[in-house]
CSV table of C-alpha atoms in Angstrom, one decimal:
chain,number,residue,atom,x,y,z
T,1,UNK,CA,0.0,0.0,0.0
T,2,UNK,CA,2.9,2.4,0.6
T,3,UNK,CA,5.5,3.3,-2.1
T,4,UNK,CA,8.7,4.8,-1.0
T,5,UNK,CA,10.2,7.6,-3.1
T,6,UNK,CA,13.6,7.4,-1.4
T,7,UNK,CA,13.8,11.2,-0.7
T,8,UNK,CA,15.5,11.7,2.6
T,9,UNK,CA,13.7,8.8,4.2
T,10,UNK,CA,10.3,10.2,3.8
T,11,UNK,CA,7.3,8.2,2.4
T,12,UNK,CA,4.7,9.1,-0.1
T,13,UNK,CA,1.4,7.3,0.7
T,14,UNK,CA,-0.8,6.4,-2.3
T,15,UNK,CA,-4.4,5.6,-1.7
T,16,UNK,CA,-5.6,2.2,-2.9
T,17,UNK,CA,-8.4,2.1,-5.4
T,18,UNK,CA,-11.1,1.1,-2.9
T,19,UNK,CA,-10.3,4.1,-0.7
T,20,UNK,CA,-10.5,6.5,-3.7
T,21,UNK,CA,-13.9,5.1,-4.7
T,22,UNK,CA,-15.2,5.4,-1.1
T,23,UNK,CA,-13.9,9.0,-0.9
T,24,UNK,CA,-15.7,9.8,-4.1
T,25,UNK,CA,-18.9,8.3,-2.8
T,26,UNK,CA,-18.7,10.3,0.4
T,27,UNK,CA,-18.1,13.5,-1.6
T,28,UNK,CA,-21.1,12.7,-3.8
T,29,UNK,CA,-23.2,12.2,-0.6
T,30,UNK,CA,-22.2,15.6,0.8
T,31,UNK,CA,-23.6,17.2,-2.4
T,32,UNK,CA,-27.1,16.1,-1.6
T,33,UNK,CA,-29.6,18.7,-0.3
T,34,UNK,CA,-28.6,19.1,3.4
T,35,UNK,CA,-32.1,19.3,4.9
T,36,UNK,CA,-33.6,16.4,3.1
T,37,UNK,CA,-30.4,14.2,3.5
T,38,UNK,CA,-30.2,14.8,7.2
T,39,UNK,CA,-33.8,14.3,7.9
T,40,UNK,CA,-34.1,11.1,5.9
T,41,UNK,CA,-30.9,9.7,7.4
T,42,UNK,CA,-32.1,10.6,10.9
T,43,UNK,CA,-35.5,8.9,10.3
T,44,UNK,CA,-34.0,5.8,8.8
T,45,UNK,CA,-31.5,5.3,11.6
T,46,UNK,CA,-33.9,6.1,14.3
T,47,UNK,CA,-36.7,3.9,12.8
T,48,UNK,CA,-34.4,0.9,12.4
T,49,UNK,CA,-33.2,1.1,16.0
T,50,UNK,CA,-36.8,1.6,17.2
T,51,UNK,CA,-37.8,-1.6,15.4
T,52,UNK,CA,-34.9,-3.5,16.9
T,53,UNK,CA,-35.6,-2.2,20.4
T,54,UNK,CA,-39.3,-2.8,20.1
T,55,UNK,CA,-38.7,-6.4,19.4
T,56,UNK,CA,-36.5,-6.8,22.4
T,57,UNK,CA,-39.0,-4.9,24.6
T,58,UNK,CA,-42.0,-6.9,23.5
T,59,UNK,CA,-40.1,-10.2,24.1
T,60,UNK,CA,-39.3,-9.0,27.6
T,61,UNK,CA,-42.8,-7.9,28.3
T,62,UNK,CA,-44.4,-11.1,27.0
T,63,UNK,CA,-42.3,-13.1,29.5
T,64,UNK,CA,-43.8,-11.2,32.4
T,65,UNK,CA,-47.2,-12.0,33.9
T,66,UNK,CA,-49.4,-9.0,32.9
T,67,UNK,CA,-51.9,-9.7,35.7
T,68,UNK,CA,-52.1,-6.8,38.1
T,69,UNK,CA,-50.7,-7.8,41.6
T,70,UNK,CA,-53.9,-6.4,43.0
T,71,UNK,CA,-55.8,-9.2,41.2
T,72,UNK,CA,-53.6,-12.0,42.5
T,73,UNK,CA,-54.1,-14.2,45.6
T,74,UNK,CA,-50.6,-14.7,47.0
T,75,UNK,CA,-49.4,-16.1,50.3
T,76,UNK,CA,-45.9,-16.4,51.8
T,77,UNK,CA,-44.6,-19.6,53.3
T,78,UNK,CA,-46.1,-18.7,56.7
T,79,UNK,CA,-49.5,-18.4,55.2
T,80,UNK,CA,-49.7,-14.6,55.4
T,81,UNK,CA,-51.3,-12.6,52.6
T,82,UNK,CA,-50.8,-9.1,54.1
T,83,UNK,CA,-48.8,-7.8,51.2
T,84,UNK,CA,-49.0,-7.1,47.5
T,85,UNK,CA,-46.0,-7.7,45.3
T,86,UNK,CA,-45.4,-8.7,41.7
T,87,UNK,CA,-44.4,-12.3,42.4
T,88,UNK,CA,-43.8,-13.9,45.8
T,89,UNK,CA,-41.9,-16.7,44.1
T,90,UNK,CA,-39.0,-14.3,43.5
T,91,UNK,CA,-38.3,-14.1,47.2
T,92,UNK,CA,-35.2,-16.3,47.2
T,93,UNK,CA,-33.5,-14.2,44.4
T,94,UNK,CA,-34.4,-11.0,46.4
T,95,UNK,CA,-32.9,-12.4,49.6
T,96,UNK,CA,-29.6,-12.8,47.8
T,97,UNK,CA,-29.8,-9.1,46.7
T,98,UNK,CA,-30.4,-8.0,50.3
T,99,UNK,CA,-27.5,-10.1,51.6
T,100,UNK,CA,-25.2,-8.6,49.0
T,101,UNK,CA,-26.3,-5.1,50.1
T,102,UNK,CA,-25.6,-5.9,53.7
T,103,UNK,CA,-21.9,-6.2,52.9
T,104,UNK,CA,-21.8,-2.5,51.9
T,105,UNK,CA,-23.9,-1.1,54.7
T,106,UNK,CA,-21.6,-1.4,57.8
T,107,UNK,CA,-23.3,1.2,59.9
T,108,UNK,CA,-26.8,-0.4,59.8
T,109,UNK,CA,-25.2,-3.8,60.6
T,110,UNK,CA,-23.4,-2.1,63.5
T,111,UNK,CA,-26.7,-0.7,64.8
T,112,UNK,CA,-28.2,-4.2,64.7
T,113,UNK,CA,-25.3,-5.6,66.7
T,114,UNK,CA,-25.4,-2.8,69.3
T,115,UNK,CA,-29.2,-3.2,69.7
T,116,UNK,CA,-29.2,-6.9,70.4
T,117,UNK,CA,-29.6,-6.2,74.1
T,118,UNK,CA,-31.8,-3.1,74.0
T,119,UNK,CA,-34.6,-2.4,71.5
T,120,UNK,CA,-34.8,1.4,71.1
T,121,UNK,CA,-37.8,1.1,68.8
T,122,UNK,CA,-39.7,-1.4,70.8
T,123,UNK,CA,-43.4,-0.5,70.5
T,124,UNK,CA,-42.8,1.7,67.4
T,125,UNK,CA,-45.2,1.1,64.5
T,126,UNK,CA,-43.6,2.7,61.5
T,127,UNK,CA,-45.4,3.2,58.2
T,128,UNK,CA,-42.9,3.9,55.4
T,129,UNK,CA,-43.0,5.2,51.9
T,130,UNK,CA,-39.6,5.0,50.2
T,131,UNK,CA,-37.9,3.5,47.2
T,132,UNK,CA,-38.0,-0.3,47.7
T,133,UNK,CA,-34.6,-1.6,46.8
T,134,UNK,CA,-32.1,-4.0,48.4
T,135,UNK,CA,-30.6,-1.0,50.4
T,136,UNK,CA,-33.9,0.1,51.9
T,137,UNK,CA,-34.7,-3.5,52.6
T,138,UNK,CA,-31.6,-3.6,54.9
T,139,UNK,CA,-32.9,-0.5,56.6
T,140,UNK,CA,-36.4,-2.0,57.1
T,141,UNK,CA,-35.0,-5.2,58.5
T,142,UNK,CA,-32.7,-3.1,60.8
T,143,UNK,CA,-35.7,-1.2,62.1
T,144,UNK,CA,-37.4,-4.6,62.8
T,145,UNK,CA,-34.3,-5.8,64.6
T,146,UNK,CA,-34.5,-2.6,66.7
T,147,UNK,CA,-38.0,-3.6,67.8
T,148,UNK,CA,-40.2,-1.8,65.3
T,149,UNK,CA,-43.2,-3.1,63.4
T,150,UNK,CA,-43.3,-1.8,59.8
T,151,UNK,CA,-45.6,-1.5,56.9
T,152,UNK,CA,-44.2,-0.2,53.6
T,153,UNK,CA,-45.2,1.3,50.2
T,154,UNK,CA,-43.1,2.6,47.4
T,155,UNK,CA,-42.5,6.4,46.8
T,156,UNK,CA,-41.9,5.9,43.1
T,157,UNK,CA,-43.8,3.8,40.6
T,158,UNK,CA,-40.6,2.7,38.8
T,159,UNK,CA,-37.9,2.2,41.4
T,160,UNK,CA,-39.2,-0.9,43.2
T,161,UNK,CA,-37.1,-4.1,42.7
T,162,UNK,CA,-39.8,-6.8,42.5
T,163,UNK,CA,-37.6,-9.6,43.8
T,164,UNK,CA,-36.6,-7.5,46.9
T,165,UNK,CA,-40.3,-6.7,47.6
T,166,UNK,CA,-41.0,-10.4,47.4
T,167,UNK,CA,-38.2,-11.2,49.8
T,168,UNK,CA,-39.5,-8.7,52.3
T,169,UNK,CA,-43.0,-10.1,52.0
T,170,UNK,CA,-41.7,-13.6,52.5
T,171,UNK,CA,-39.9,-12.6,55.7
T,172,UNK,CA,-43.1,-11.1,57.1
T,173,UNK,CA,-43.1,-7.4,56.2
T,174,UNK,CA,-46.4,-6.1,54.9
T,175,UNK,CA,-45.1,-4.6,51.6
T,176,UNK,CA,-47.3,-3.1,48.9
T,177,UNK,CA,-45.3,-2.2,45.9
T,178,UNK,CA,-44.2,-3.4,42.4
T,179,UNK,CA,-42.3,-1.9,39.5
T,180,UNK,CA,-44.6,-0.1,37.0
T,181,UNK,CA,-47.5,0.8,39.2
T,182,UNK,CA,-50.2,3.1,37.8
T,183,UNK,CA,-51.0,6.3,39.6
T,184,UNK,CA,-54.1,4.6,41.0
T,185,UNK,CA,-52.0,1.6,42.2
T,186,UNK,CA,-49.6,4.0,43.8
T,187,UNK,CA,-52.2,5.6,46.1
T,188,UNK,CA,-53.9,2.2,46.7
T,189,UNK,CA,-50.6,0.8,48.0
T,190,UNK,CA,-50.2,3.7,50.4
T,191,UNK,CA,-53.7,3.3,51.6
T,192,UNK,CA,-53.2,-0.4,52.2
T,193,UNK,CA,-50.3,0.4,54.4
T,194,UNK,CA,-52.2,3.0,56.5
T,195,UNK,CA,-55.8,1.8,56.6
T,196,UNK,CA,-55.6,-1.6,58.3
T,197,UNK,CA,-57.8,-2.9,61.1
T,198,UNK,CA,-56.2,-3.3,64.4
T,199,UNK,CA,-52.9,-1.4,63.6
T,200,UNK,CA,-52.3,2.3,64.0
T,201,UNK,CA,-48.9,3.8,63.0
T,202,UNK,CA,-47.1,6.0,65.5
T,203,UNK,CA,-44.1,7.0,63.3
T,204,UNK,CA,-43.8,8.0,59.6
T,205,UNK,CA,-40.8,7.5,57.4
T,206,UNK,CA,-41.4,9.4,54.2
T,207,UNK,CA,-39.5,10.1,51.0
T,208,UNK,CA,-41.3,12.8,49.0
T,209,UNK,CA,-44.2,13.6,51.3
T,210,UNK,CA,-46.8,11.6,49.6
T,211,UNK,CA,-47.5,9.3,52.6
T,212,UNK,CA,-47.7,12.3,55.0
T,213,UNK,CA,-50.0,14.1,52.5
T,214,UNK,CA,-52.3,11.0,52.2
T,215,UNK,CA,-52.7,10.7,56.0
T,216,UNK,CA,-53.5,14.4,56.3
T,217,UNK,CA,-56.0,14.1,53.5
T,218,UNK,CA,-57.7,10.8,54.4
T,219,UNK,CA,-56.9,10.0,58.0
T,220,UNK,CA,-56.1,13.2,59.9
T,221,UNK,CA,-57.2,11.7,63.3
T,222,UNK,CA,-54.2,9.3,63.1
T,223,UNK,CA,-51.9,12.2,64.0
T,224,UNK,CA,-53.2,12.0,67.5
T,225,UNK,CA,-51.0,8.9,68.0
T,226,UNK,CA,-48.2,9.7,65.7
T,227,UNK,CA,-45.0,10.9,67.5
T,228,UNK,CA,-43.1,12.2,64.6
T,229,UNK,CA,-42.3,12.3,60.9
T,230,UNK,CA,-38.9,11.6,59.3
T,231,UNK,CA,-38.5,13.0,55.7
T,232,UNK,CA,-35.5,12.7,53.4
T,233,UNK,CA,-36.3,14.5,50.2
T,234,UNK,CA,-36.2,18.1,49.0
T,235,UNK,CA,-39.8,17.8,47.9
T,236,UNK,CA,-41.1,16.3,51.1
T,237,UNK,CA,-39.2,18.7,53.3
T,238,UNK,CA,-40.6,21.6,51.3
T,239,UNK,CA,-44.1,20.3,52.0
T,240,UNK,CA,-43.4,20.0,55.7
T,241,UNK,CA,-42.2,23.6,56.0
T,242,UNK,CA,-45.3,24.7,54.2
T,243,UNK,CA,-47.5,22.9,56.7
T,244,UNK,CA,-45.5,24.4,59.6
T,245,UNK,CA,-45.7,27.9,58.2
T,246,UNK,CA,-49.5,27.5,57.8
T,247,UNK,CA,-49.8,26.2,61.4
T,248,UNK,CA,-51.0,22.8,60.2
T,249,UNK,CA,-48.1,20.6,61.2
T,250,UNK,CA,-49.4,18.7,64.2
T,251,UNK,CA,-46.4,16.5,65.1
T,252,UNK,CA,-42.6,17.1,65.2
T,253,UNK,CA,-40.8,16.3,61.9
T,254,UNK,CA,-37.1,15.6,61.3
T,255,UNK,CA,-35.6,17.1,58.1
T,256,UNK,CA,-33.1,14.4,57.1
T,257,UNK,CA,-32.6,15.8,53.6
T,258,UNK,CA,-30.6,18.8,54.9
T,259,UNK,CA,-28.5,16.8,57.3
T,260,UNK,CA,-24.8,16.9,56.4
T,261,UNK,CA,-24.7,13.1,56.0
T,262,UNK,CA,-27.5,13.2,53.4
T,263,UNK,CA,-26.5,16.4,51.5
T,264,UNK,CA,-22.8,15.8,51.2
T,265,UNK,CA,-22.8,12.1,50.6
T,266,UNK,CA,-26.1,10.8,49.2
T,267,UNK,CA,-27.0,13.9,47.1
T,268,UNK,CA,-23.4,14.5,45.9
T,269,UNK,CA,-21.5,11.3,45.7
T,270,UNK,CA,-24.4,9.0,44.9
T,271,UNK,CA,-25.5,11.2,41.9
T,272,UNK,CA,-22.0,11.6,40.7
T,273,UNK,CA,-21.8,7.9,40.1
T,274,UNK,CA,-25.4,7.0,39.3
T,275,UNK,CA,-26.1,9.6,36.6
T,276,UNK,CA,-23.6,8.0,34.3
T,277,UNK,CA,-25.0,4.5,35.1
T,278,UNK,CA,-28.6,5.5,34.3
T,279,UNK,CA,-27.7,7.2,31.0
T,280,UNK,CA,-25.5,4.3,29.9
T,281,UNK,CA,-28.0,1.6,30.6
T,282,UNK,CA,-30.8,3.4,28.8
T,283,UNK,CA,-29.1,4.9,25.8
T,284,UNK,CA,-25.6,3.2,25.4
T,285,UNK,CA,-24.4,6.7,24.7
T,286,UNK,CA,-20.8,8.0,24.7
T,287,UNK,CA,-20.3,11.1,26.8
T,288,UNK,CA,-17.1,12.5,25.3
T,289,UNK,CA,-17.8,15.7,23.4
T,290,UNK,CA,-21.5,15.7,24.1
T,291,UNK,CA,-23.1,19.0,25.1
T,292,UNK,CA,-25.1,18.8,28.3
T,293,UNK,CA,-27.1,21.3,30.3
T,294,UNK,CA,-27.7,20.5,34.0
T,295,UNK,CA,-30.5,22.6,35.5
T,296,UNK,CA,-29.7,23.3,39.2
T,297,UNK,CA,-26.3,23.3,40.9
T,298,UNK,CA,-27.2,22.1,44.3
T,299,UNK,CA,-25.5,18.9,45.6
T,300,UNK,CA,-27.2,16.7,43.1
T,301,UNK,CA,-26.3,19.1,40.2
T,302,UNK,CA,-22.7,19.3,41.4
T,303,UNK,CA,-22.4,15.5,41.4
T,304,UNK,CA,-23.9,15.2,37.9
T,305,UNK,CA,-21.7,18.0,36.5
T,306,UNK,CA,-18.5,16.6,38.0
T,307,UNK,CA,-19.2,13.1,36.5
T,308,UNK,CA,-20.1,14.4,33.0
T,309,UNK,CA,-17.1,16.8,32.9
T,310,UNK,CA,-14.8,14.0,33.9
T,311,UNK,CA,-16.1,11.9,30.9
T,312,UNK,CA,-15.3,14.7,28.5
T,313,UNK,CA,-18.7,16.3,28.1
T,314,UNK,CA,-19.2,20.0,27.5
T,315,UNK,CA,-21.4,21.0,30.5
T,316,UNK,CA,-23.6,24.1,30.9
T,317,UNK,CA,-25.4,25.0,34.1
T,318,UNK,CA,-28.6,26.9,34.8
T,319,UNK,CA,-29.2,28.3,38.3
T,320,UNK,CA,-31.4,30.8,40.1
T,321,UNK,CA,-29.3,31.1,43.2
T,322,UNK,CA,-26.3,33.5,42.8
T,323,UNK,CA,-24.2,31.6,45.3
T,324,UNK,CA,-24.7,28.2,43.6
T,325,UNK,CA,-24.2,30.0,40.3
T,326,UNK,CA,-20.9,31.4,41.4
T,327,UNK,CA,-19.8,28.0,42.5
T,328,UNK,CA,-20.6,26.6,39.1
T,329,UNK,CA,-18.5,29.3,37.4
T,330,UNK,CA,-15.6,28.7,39.8
T,331,UNK,CA,-15.8,25.0,39.0
T,332,UNK,CA,-15.4,25.8,35.4
T,333,UNK,CA,-18.9,25.5,34.1
T,334,UNK,CA,-20.6,28.0,31.8
T,335,UNK,CA,-23.7,29.5,33.4
T,336,UNK,CA,-26.5,30.1,31.0
T,337,UNK,CA,-30.2,30.4,30.6
T,338,UNK,CA,-31.9,27.3,29.2
T,339,UNK,CA,-33.2,29.2,26.2
T,340,UNK,CA,-29.7,30.1,25.2
T,341,UNK,CA,-28.5,26.5,24.7
T,342,UNK,CA,-31.7,24.4,24.2
T,343,UNK,CA,-31.2,24.1,20.4
T,344,UNK,CA,-27.7,22.8,20.6
T,345,UNK,CA,-27.4,20.5,23.6
T,346,UNK,CA,-27.5,16.7,23.4
T,347,UNK,CA,-28.7,16.0,26.9
T,348,UNK,CA,-30.9,18.0,29.3
T,349,UNK,CA,-30.9,17.0,33.0
T,350,UNK,CA,-33.0,18.6,35.7
T,351,UNK,CA,-32.0,18.6,39.4
T,352,UNK,CA,-33.9,21.5,40.9
T,353,UNK,CA,-36.9,20.1,42.9
T,354,UNK,CA,-39.0,22.7,41.2
T,355,UNK,CA,-41.8,22.4,38.6
T,356,UNK,CA,-41.9,23.2,34.8
T,357,UNK,CA,-38.2,23.7,34.5
T,358,UNK,CA,-38.3,22.2,31.1
T,359,UNK,CA,-41.5,23.4,29.3
T,360,UNK,CA,-43.2,22.4,26.1
T,361,UNK,CA,-41.6,25.4,24.4
T,362,UNK,CA,-38.1,24.1,25.4
T,363,UNK,CA,-39.1,20.6,24.2
T,364,UNK,CA,-40.3,21.9,20.8
T,365,UNK,CA,-37.0,23.7,20.3
T,366,UNK,CA,-34.7,20.7,21.1
T,367,UNK,CA,-32.6,19.1,18.4
T,368,UNK,CA,-33.3,15.7,17.0
T,369,UNK,CA,-32.4,12.8,19.4
T,370,UNK,CA,-31.9,15.1,22.4
T,371,UNK,CA,-32.0,13.1,25.7
T,372,UNK,CA,-34.2,14.5,28.4
T,373,UNK,CA,-34.2,13.2,32.0
T,374,UNK,CA,-34.7,14.2,35.6
T,375,UNK,CA,-32.5,13.6,38.7
T,376,UNK,CA,-34.8,15.3,41.2
T,377,UNK,CA,-37.2,13.4,43.4
T,378,UNK,CA,-40.5,14.5,41.8
T,379,UNK,CA,-41.6,14.2,38.2
T,380,UNK,CA,-42.8,17.8,38.0
T,381,UNK,CA,-39.5,19.3,36.6
T,382,UNK,CA,-40.2,18.3,33.0
T,383,UNK,CA,-43.6,19.2,31.6
T,384,UNK,CA,-44.3,15.6,30.4
T,385,UNK,CA,-48.1,16.1,30.4
T,386,UNK,CA,-47.7,18.6,27.5
T,387,UNK,CA,-46.3,15.9,25.3
T,388,UNK,CA,-49.3,13.7,25.6
T,389,UNK,CA,-51.1,15.3,22.7
T,390,UNK,CA,-52.5,13.8,19.4
T,391,UNK,CA,-49.9,15.4,17.1
T,392,UNK,CA,-47.0,13.7,18.9
T,393,UNK,CA,-46.3,10.0,18.7
T,394,UNK,CA,-44.9,8.0,21.6
T,395,UNK,CA,-42.8,4.9,20.9
T,396,UNK,CA,-41.5,2.7,23.8
T,397,UNK,CA,-38.1,1.5,22.6
T,398,UNK,CA,-36.7,0.0,25.8
T,399,UNK,CA,-37.8,-0.3,29.4
T,400,UNK,CA,-38.1,3.3,30.7
T,401,UNK,CA,-37.1,4.8,27.3
T,402,UNK,CA,-39.6,6.6,25.1
T,403,UNK,CA,-39.1,8.3,21.8
T,404,UNK,CA,-41.5,11.2,21.5
T,405,UNK,CA,-41.8,12.1,17.8
T,406,UNK,CA,-42.9,15.4,16.3
T,407,UNK,CA,-44.9,15.7,13.0
T,408,UNK,CA,-41.7,16.6,11.1
T,409,UNK,CA,-39.9,13.5,12.2
T,410,UNK,CA,-37.9,15.1,15.0
T,411,UNK,CA,-37.7,13.0,18.1
T,412,UNK,CA,-36.5,13.4,21.7
T,413,UNK,CA,-35.5,10.5,24.0
T,414,UNK,CA,-37.4,10.8,27.3
T,415,UNK,CA,-36.1,8.6,30.2
T,416,UNK,CA,-38.4,7.2,32.9
T,417,UNK,CA,-41.2,9.5,31.8
T,418,UNK,CA,-39.5,12.3,33.6
T,419,UNK,CA,-39.2,10.5,36.9
T,420,UNK,CA,-36.0,9.9,39.0
T,421,UNK,CA,-33.5,8.6,36.5
T,422,UNK,CA,-31.0,6.7,38.7
T,423,UNK,CA,-33.5,4.7,40.7
T,424,UNK,CA,-35.8,4.1,37.8
T,425,UNK,CA,-33.3,3.1,35.2
T,426,UNK,CA,-30.3,1.8,37.1
T,427,UNK,CA,-29.0,1.3,40.7
T,428,UNK,CA,-27.3,3.5,43.2
T,429,UNK,CA,-24.1,2.9,45.2
T,430,UNK,CA,-25.0,0.8,48.3
T,431,UNK,CA,-22.3,2.3,50.6
T,432,UNK,CA,-23.6,5.9,50.1
T,433,UNK,CA,-27.2,4.7,50.8
T,434,UNK,CA,-25.9,3.1,54.0
T,435,UNK,CA,-25.1,6.6,55.3
T,436,UNK,CA,-28.5,8.0,54.5
T,437,UNK,CA,-30.3,4.9,55.8
T,438,UNK,CA,-28.4,5.1,59.1
T,439,UNK,CA,-29.3,8.8,59.4
T,440,UNK,CA,-33.0,7.9,58.9
T,441,UNK,CA,-32.8,5.1,61.6
T,442,UNK,CA,-31.2,7.5,64.1
T,443,UNK,CA,-33.8,10.2,63.4
T,444,UNK,CA,-36.6,7.7,64.0
T,445,UNK,CA,-34.9,6.6,67.3
T,446,UNK,CA,-34.5,10.2,68.4
T,447,UNK,CA,-38.1,11.3,67.7
T,448,UNK,CA,-39.6,8.1,69.1
T,449,UNK,CA,-37.7,8.2,72.4
T,450,UNK,CA,-37.6,12.0,72.9
T,451,UNK,CA,-39.2,13.1,76.2
T,452,UNK,CA,-42.4,15.0,75.8
T,453,UNK,CA,-41.7,18.7,75.1
T,454,UNK,CA,-38.2,18.3,73.6
T,455,UNK,CA,-39.7,18.7,70.1
T,456,UNK,CA,-42.6,20.9,69.3
T,457,UNK,CA,-44.9,20.8,66.2
T,458,UNK,CA,-42.1,22.0,63.9
T,459,UNK,CA,-39.4,20.8,61.5
T,460,UNK,CA,-36.0,20.0,63.0
T,461,UNK,CA,-32.6,19.2,61.7
T,462,UNK,CA,-30.8,16.1,63.0
T,463,UNK,CA,-28.5,17.0,65.9
T,464,UNK,CA,-24.9,17.5,64.8
T,465,UNK,CA,-23.7,14.8,67.2
T,466,UNK,CA,-25.8,12.2,65.3
T,467,UNK,CA,-24.4,13.3,61.9
T,468,UNK,CA,-20.9,12.8,63.3
T,469,UNK,CA,-21.8,9.4,64.8
T,470,UNK,CA,-23.2,8.2,61.4
T,471,UNK,CA,-19.9,9.3,59.7
T,472,UNK,CA,-17.8,7.6,62.3
T,473,UNK,CA,-19.6,4.2,61.8
T,474,UNK,CA,-18.5,4.2,58.2
T,475,UNK,CA,-14.8,5.1,58.7
T,476,UNK,CA,-13.6,1.5,59.6
T,477,UNK,CA,-14.5,0.5,56.1
T,478,UNK,CA,-11.5,2.5,54.9
T,479,UNK,CA,-9.3,1.5,57.8
T,480,UNK,CA,-9.4,5.2,58.7
T,481,UNK,CA,-8.0,6.5,62.0
T,482,UNK,CA,-9.3,9.7,63.6
T,483,UNK,CA,-7.0,12.1,65.4
T,484,UNK,CA,-8.1,12.8,69.0
T,485,UNK,CA,-7.9,16.2,70.6
T,486,UNK,CA,-5.7,16.6,73.6
T,487,UNK,CA,-7.3,18.2,76.7
T,488,UNK,CA,-5.3,21.3,76.0
T,489,UNK,CA,-6.4,21.5,72.4
T,490,UNK,CA,-10.1,20.9,73.3
T,491,UNK,CA,-9.9,23.6,75.9
T,492,UNK,CA,-8.3,26.0,73.4
T,493,UNK,CA,-11.1,25.4,70.8
T,494,UNK,CA,-13.8,25.4,73.4
T,495,UNK,CA,-14.9,21.9,72.3
T,496,UNK,CA,-15.9,18.7,74.0
T,497,UNK,CA,-13.2,16.1,73.1
T,498,UNK,CA,-16.0,13.8,71.9
T,499,UNK,CA,-17.7,16.3,69.7
T,500,UNK,CA,-19.7,17.9,68.2
T,501,UNK,CA,-16.7,19.4,66.4
T,502,UNK,CA,-18.5,22.1,64.3
T,503,UNK,CA,-21.2,24.6,65.0
T,504,UNK,CA,-24.6,24.1,63.3
T,505,UNK,CA,-23.9,27.0,60.9
T,506,UNK,CA,-20.7,25.4,59.6
T,507,UNK,CA,-20.8,24.7,55.8
T,508,UNK,CA,-18.9,21.5,55.0
């Protein structure tokens, strides 16, 4: 293929005939009308991939039992039917998932060990509404080991792991959840947890505020016996503060979301790893060179931006808060308004906890094959409802992946119908969830055992000492060794040698 001309050791490369022909064909292709060529190519590629994915999706769906769990009569090995899951026969597989998760959740396992003698939650009747995964199963079983009775529903219609729900039901937990619930199923499951004869909850563990909202709406008298609420999401905490401001919060509530161990670990590090996982599993995309806009630069946004930047993506940020905005700028990200970049970006990610961040106008202006997803708790950030109109066509191409097609052939790729991407489409790092789950457990213990009068009908942050305790329980995993203050040093700083080591206003 190479012919040497002998001049000062240099070579003259001569293209073989097949290469010349291909180059000519490529040149001829580029002469075609740009608009028609691009559109037809786009449609043909997208359509062929749609057909391929549809076949795979239909094969998967056909192997599942399409009967609604609500219409099934199921019992566990002990004869109990106080649960509603997809398939109780998956329990053994789910049990293995839970056992694997236990290996990466050292603090919860330590709590179980320390509570073998005492049961700090003896008498507690906890109704919970969280994601039902192997990690939350470890939390639920830890609460049981600490003496609590639990009933549980899912806070997201897509995040439940069916085999884990089956394992919990088999071990005696009344669990009402399955992946792919309808909106009606979602509220029915919550109601089955709460409205049961002979059992009244006295503690609430919520993620998103839907359970708390349902009890306020349907069973307000239950709050006479409820000692407290523990909430771990931005959305749910916002709802609690609204109730408190209106004078309608009738029990103490613990804001776990804004505890240091939730914000700085779950929100940041968890999202930094799981955003890539969710996008890869659903789209098989390559991140290098892609243009991405991340809406919101809180801890979740920071984690997403860091991961995408490290993979070689060009990342833009939108923000309303000048402090977070300045942080984004100092971290090397371009701060923009969404309208300025919406036509050019390849991926749009929302992380704000707000509503209508991405509107129908934005969706109309997006380029062909733009990927749209949400990393916030609630599905309000993207105006998905505006896409359900007769002129737009929806094609399910994979589990949790829809192509929404405009009349001119343009399509966007919508993930999880605008719901939480990482828990709907992938998994999240177990170790980080161990930190959050331990914080939730300690918040429940604190509220349940608090003497009357310690907490009024308001929203509280977890005491700093408990945040530090949660962190300390995870340090042995890294063979990490804390330095201890001398008496002289502690006196100089005005601290107790055992903590807390920072004031409440300290920003980590």
